[in-house]
Short mmCIF file of C-alpha atoms in Angstrom, two decimals:
data_model
loop_
_atom_site.label_atom_id
_atom_site.label_comp_id
_atom_site.label_asym_id
_atom_site.label_seq_id
_atom_site.Cartn_x
_atom_site.Cartn_y
_atom_site.Cartn_z
CA UNK A 21 -2.38 23.78 -82.65
CA UNK A 22 1.36 24.78 -83.82
CA UNK A 23 1.80 27.56 -81.41
CA UNK A 24 0.28 29.23 -77.79
CA UNK A 25 -3.24 30.29 -78.79
CA UNK A 26 -3.33 34.27 -79.72
CA UNK A 27 0.41 33.99 -80.84
CA UNK A 28 2.00 34.55 -77.08
CA UNK A 29 4.74 31.57 -77.27
CA UNK A 30 6.41 29.62 -79.40
CA UNK A 31 5.61 26.11 -80.02
CA UNK A 32 7.74 22.88 -79.46
CA UNK A 33 7.38 19.27 -80.91
CA UNK A 34 8.32 16.10 -77.77
CA UNK A 35 7.47 12.75 -79.77
CA UNK A 36 5.27 10.12 -78.33
CA UNK A 37 7.23 9.28 -75.18
CA UNK A 38 5.27 8.78 -71.75
CA UNK A 39 4.66 11.81 -69.92
CA UNK A 40 6.23 10.83 -66.56
CA UNK A 41 4.18 11.16 -63.23
CA UNK A 42 4.90 14.72 -62.07
CA UNK A 43 2.78 17.93 -62.95
CA UNK A 44 5.97 20.33 -64.08
CA UNK A 45 6.46 17.61 -67.09
CA UNK A 46 2.85 18.08 -68.48
CA UNK A 47 4.21 21.58 -69.77
CA UNK A 48 8.00 22.63 -70.82
CA UNK A 49 7.68 26.16 -71.20
CA UNK A 50 5.81 26.77 -67.60
CA UNK A 51 7.24 30.67 -66.79
CA UNK A 52 5.76 31.40 -70.17
CA UNK A 53 2.24 29.60 -69.97
CA UNK A 54 2.19 31.84 -66.85
CA UNK A 55 3.07 34.88 -67.84
CA UNK A 56 0.49 34.64 -71.06
CA UNK A 57 -2.74 33.11 -68.94
CA UNK A 58 -2.23 36.25 -65.97
CA UNK A 59 -2.30 38.20 -68.65
CA UNK A 60 -5.76 37.13 -70.53
CA UNK A 61 -8.93 37.29 -69.08
CA UNK A 62 -10.44 34.12 -70.15
CA UNK A 63 -10.02 30.72 -69.06
CA UNK A 64 -7.87 28.89 -70.31
CA UNK A 65 -5.94 25.56 -69.88
CA UNK A 66 -2.35 25.20 -70.70
CA UNK A 67 -2.30 21.54 -73.40
CA UNK A 68 0.43 19.49 -75.12
CA UNK A 69 -1.83 17.29 -77.81
CA UNK A 70 -0.11 15.82 -81.20
CA UNK A 71 3.50 16.81 -79.92
CA UNK A 72 2.54 20.25 -79.74
CA UNK A 73 1.82 23.00 -77.39
CA UNK A 74 -0.84 25.99 -76.69
CA UNK A 75 -2.32 27.82 -74.14
CA UNK A 76 -6.17 27.36 -75.04
CA UNK A 77 -8.35 29.89 -74.48
CA UNK A 78 -12.58 28.90 -73.67
CA UNK A 79 -14.23 28.93 -76.91
CA UNK A 80 -17.77 27.54 -75.40
CA UNK A 81 -19.52 25.85 -73.09
CA UNK A 82 -22.74 23.99 -73.07
CA UNK A 83 -23.55 22.17 -69.18
CA UNK A 84 -20.21 19.91 -68.72
CA UNK A 85 -19.07 20.14 -71.71
CA UNK A 86 -16.07 23.32 -72.86
CA UNK A 87 -14.76 23.52 -76.21
CA UNK A 88 -10.55 25.16 -75.92
CA UNK A 89 -9.17 26.24 -79.13
CA UNK A 90 -5.76 27.23 -80.19
CA UNK A 91 -4.81 30.65 -82.89
CA UNK A 92 -5.16 27.78 -85.24
CA UNK A 93 -7.97 26.70 -84.27
CA UNK A 94 -7.24 23.67 -83.46
CA UNK A 95 -9.85 22.07 -80.57
CA UNK A 96 -10.44 20.55 -77.55
CA UNK A 97 -13.77 18.81 -76.28
CA UNK A 98 -13.27 18.42 -72.12
CA UNK A 99 -16.41 16.79 -70.69
CA UNK A 100 -16.34 17.37 -66.36
CA UNK A 101 -12.69 18.32 -66.99
CA UNK A 102 -11.77 15.22 -68.88
CA UNK A 103 -10.71 15.21 -72.61
CA UNK A 104 -14.17 14.12 -75.72
CA UNK A 105 -12.94 15.48 -79.05
CA UNK A 106 -10.69 16.82 -80.34
CA UNK A 107 -10.35 19.03 -83.92
CA UNK A 108 -7.62 19.90 -86.56
CA UNK A 109 -5.03 16.61 -86.46
CA UNK A 110 -4.38 14.26 -88.60
CA UNK A 111 -6.06 11.74 -85.78
CA UNK A 112 -8.72 12.79 -84.09
CA UNK A 113 -10.21 11.81 -80.63
CA UNK A 114 -14.07 11.19 -81.89
CA UNK A 115 -14.83 10.44 -78.32
CA UNK A 116 -13.80 9.31 -75.06
CA UNK A 117 -15.91 8.48 -72.84
CA UNK A 118 -13.63 7.91 -69.57
CA UNK A 119 -14.50 7.00 -65.94
CA UNK A 120 -14.98 10.68 -64.33
CA UNK A 121 -13.89 11.52 -61.30
CA UNK A 122 -15.04 10.44 -57.93
CA UNK A 123 -16.98 7.28 -60.03
CA UNK A 124 -14.72 3.66 -58.23
CA UNK A 125 -13.88 2.60 -54.87
CA UNK A 126 -9.89 0.97 -55.22
CA UNK A 127 -9.27 -1.68 -57.64
CA UNK A 128 -12.92 -1.61 -59.00
CA UNK A 129 -13.30 -1.89 -63.42
CA UNK A 130 -14.56 1.05 -64.70
CA UNK A 131 -15.58 0.88 -68.42
CA UNK A 132 -13.77 3.02 -71.15
CA UNK A 133 -14.86 3.52 -74.53
CA UNK A 134 -12.97 5.06 -76.69
CA UNK A 135 -13.57 6.15 -80.93
CA UNK A 136 -10.91 7.73 -83.17
CA UNK A 137 -10.04 8.47 -86.79
CA UNK A 138 -6.27 7.66 -88.22
CA UNK A 139 -4.85 9.58 -90.60
CA UNK A 140 -5.78 8.08 -93.50
CA UNK A 141 -9.79 8.85 -92.42
CA UNK A 142 -10.42 4.89 -91.03
CA UNK A 143 -12.57 5.04 -87.93
CA UNK A 144 -11.60 2.79 -84.91
CA UNK A 145 -13.22 1.58 -81.95
CA UNK A 146 -11.80 0.46 -78.53
CA UNK A 147 -13.52 -0.54 -75.33
CA UNK A 148 -11.53 -1.09 -71.99
CA UNK A 149 -11.23 -1.15 -67.90
CA UNK A 150 -10.10 1.36 -66.01
CA UNK A 151 -8.60 0.49 -62.29
CA UNK A 152 -7.84 3.81 -60.48
CA UNK A 153 -5.88 4.49 -57.28
CA UNK A 154 -5.45 7.95 -55.64
CA UNK A 155 -3.51 9.48 -53.14
CA UNK A 156 -2.82 13.24 -52.30
CA UNK A 157 -0.16 15.11 -53.33
CA UNK A 158 -0.06 18.69 -51.54
CA UNK A 159 1.10 21.83 -52.73
CA UNK A 160 1.03 21.10 -56.55
CA UNK A 161 1.87 24.36 -58.61
CA UNK A 162 -0.13 24.86 -61.59
CA UNK A 163 0.33 28.18 -64.62
CA UNK A 164 -1.90 30.11 -61.85
CA UNK A 165 -1.90 28.62 -58.81
CA UNK A 166 -1.02 26.15 -55.46
CA UNK A 167 -3.29 23.86 -54.78
CA UNK A 168 -3.25 20.20 -52.35
CA UNK A 169 -4.34 17.75 -54.91
CA UNK A 170 -5.23 14.02 -54.82
CA UNK A 171 -2.97 11.85 -57.68
CA UNK A 172 -4.98 9.47 -59.34
CA UNK A 173 -3.10 6.82 -61.76
CA UNK A 174 -4.92 4.71 -63.45
CA UNK A 175 -4.85 1.47 -65.27
CA UNK A 176 -6.60 1.02 -68.78
CA UNK A 177 -6.66 -2.54 -69.78
CA UNK A 178 -7.73 -2.63 -73.64
CA UNK A 179 -10.23 -5.41 -74.87
CA UNK A 180 -7.17 -5.74 -77.64
CA UNK A 181 -5.17 -6.59 -74.66
CA UNK A 182 -2.52 -3.15 -75.11
CA UNK A 183 -2.45 -0.97 -71.40
CA UNK A 184 -2.50 2.62 -71.06
CA UNK A 185 -1.25 4.37 -67.45
CA UNK A 186 -2.54 7.39 -67.76
CA UNK A 187 -2.56 10.32 -64.39
CA UNK A 188 -5.31 12.33 -63.32
CA UNK A 189 -4.98 15.59 -60.68
CA UNK A 190 -8.14 16.39 -58.52
CA UNK A 191 -9.38 18.91 -56.13
CA UNK A 192 -11.34 15.75 -53.07
CA UNK A 193 -12.97 19.28 -52.00
CA UNK A 194 -15.50 20.16 -55.20
CA UNK A 195 -14.03 16.65 -57.52
CA UNK A 196 -12.98 19.59 -59.74
CA UNK A 197 -9.56 18.03 -62.55
CA UNK A 198 -7.58 20.33 -62.79
CA UNK A 199 -4.74 18.98 -64.96
CA UNK A 200 -3.79 15.21 -66.48
CA UNK A 201 -1.99 13.29 -68.90
CA UNK A 202 -4.54 10.76 -70.99
CA UNK A 203 -3.34 8.19 -73.82
CA UNK A 204 -6.62 8.21 -75.47
CA UNK A 205 -6.55 4.90 -77.26
CA UNK A 206 -3.45 2.12 -77.85
CA UNK A 207 -0.53 4.25 -79.02
CA UNK A 208 -2.32 7.08 -79.38
CA UNK A 209 -0.10 10.78 -78.58
CA UNK A 210 -0.66 11.70 -75.40
CA UNK A 211 -2.94 14.33 -74.55
CA UNK A 212 -1.71 16.82 -71.32
CA UNK A 213 -3.70 20.04 -70.18
CA UNK A 214 -3.33 21.77 -66.65
CA UNK A 215 -6.07 24.29 -65.64
CA UNK A 216 -4.36 27.71 -66.07
CA UNK A 217 -7.45 30.27 -65.45
CA UNK A 218 -10.52 28.06 -64.14
CA UNK A 219 -14.05 28.82 -65.87
CA UNK A 220 -15.90 28.01 -62.33
#
């Protein structure tokens, strides 16, 4: 995913540091993303993966699974609005079973399972537990709209002793996930995404 989909905007690389707690930090060039998304008649998400930014368009949908592609065929699969699998990178997310929105009471522990393949072709499997705390965050600016959302801060305790911290933004009325920042396995490069033009 070296550039914005359809050759619309240039690329950027930001390394592997945490993205912070604000939605604005997920996608650096918000104005360019908004302009491009507004011009396209397709469902789209602004994504940050493996150090690159892209506006990805939906290529396919099956039930709760949606498949998003960039111009260079890099692919992100979302399940119920959450990252599930990637393709087109040195390190590939093979499967992420992550607790869906609305499935946790405060301080409840929910299971998570991650499978991935590293750049050498070795496959890895890890389990863990997620604790989620959510609070209202009104007037959140997304690429094409502004919404009152809930922001959930997730702490993942992995079975190897490492921890990850993830953030999700969702709309309480319909449980739709509009944005997020997830470390899919310990020390992985983060996946950040925002819904631009929704598909529902």
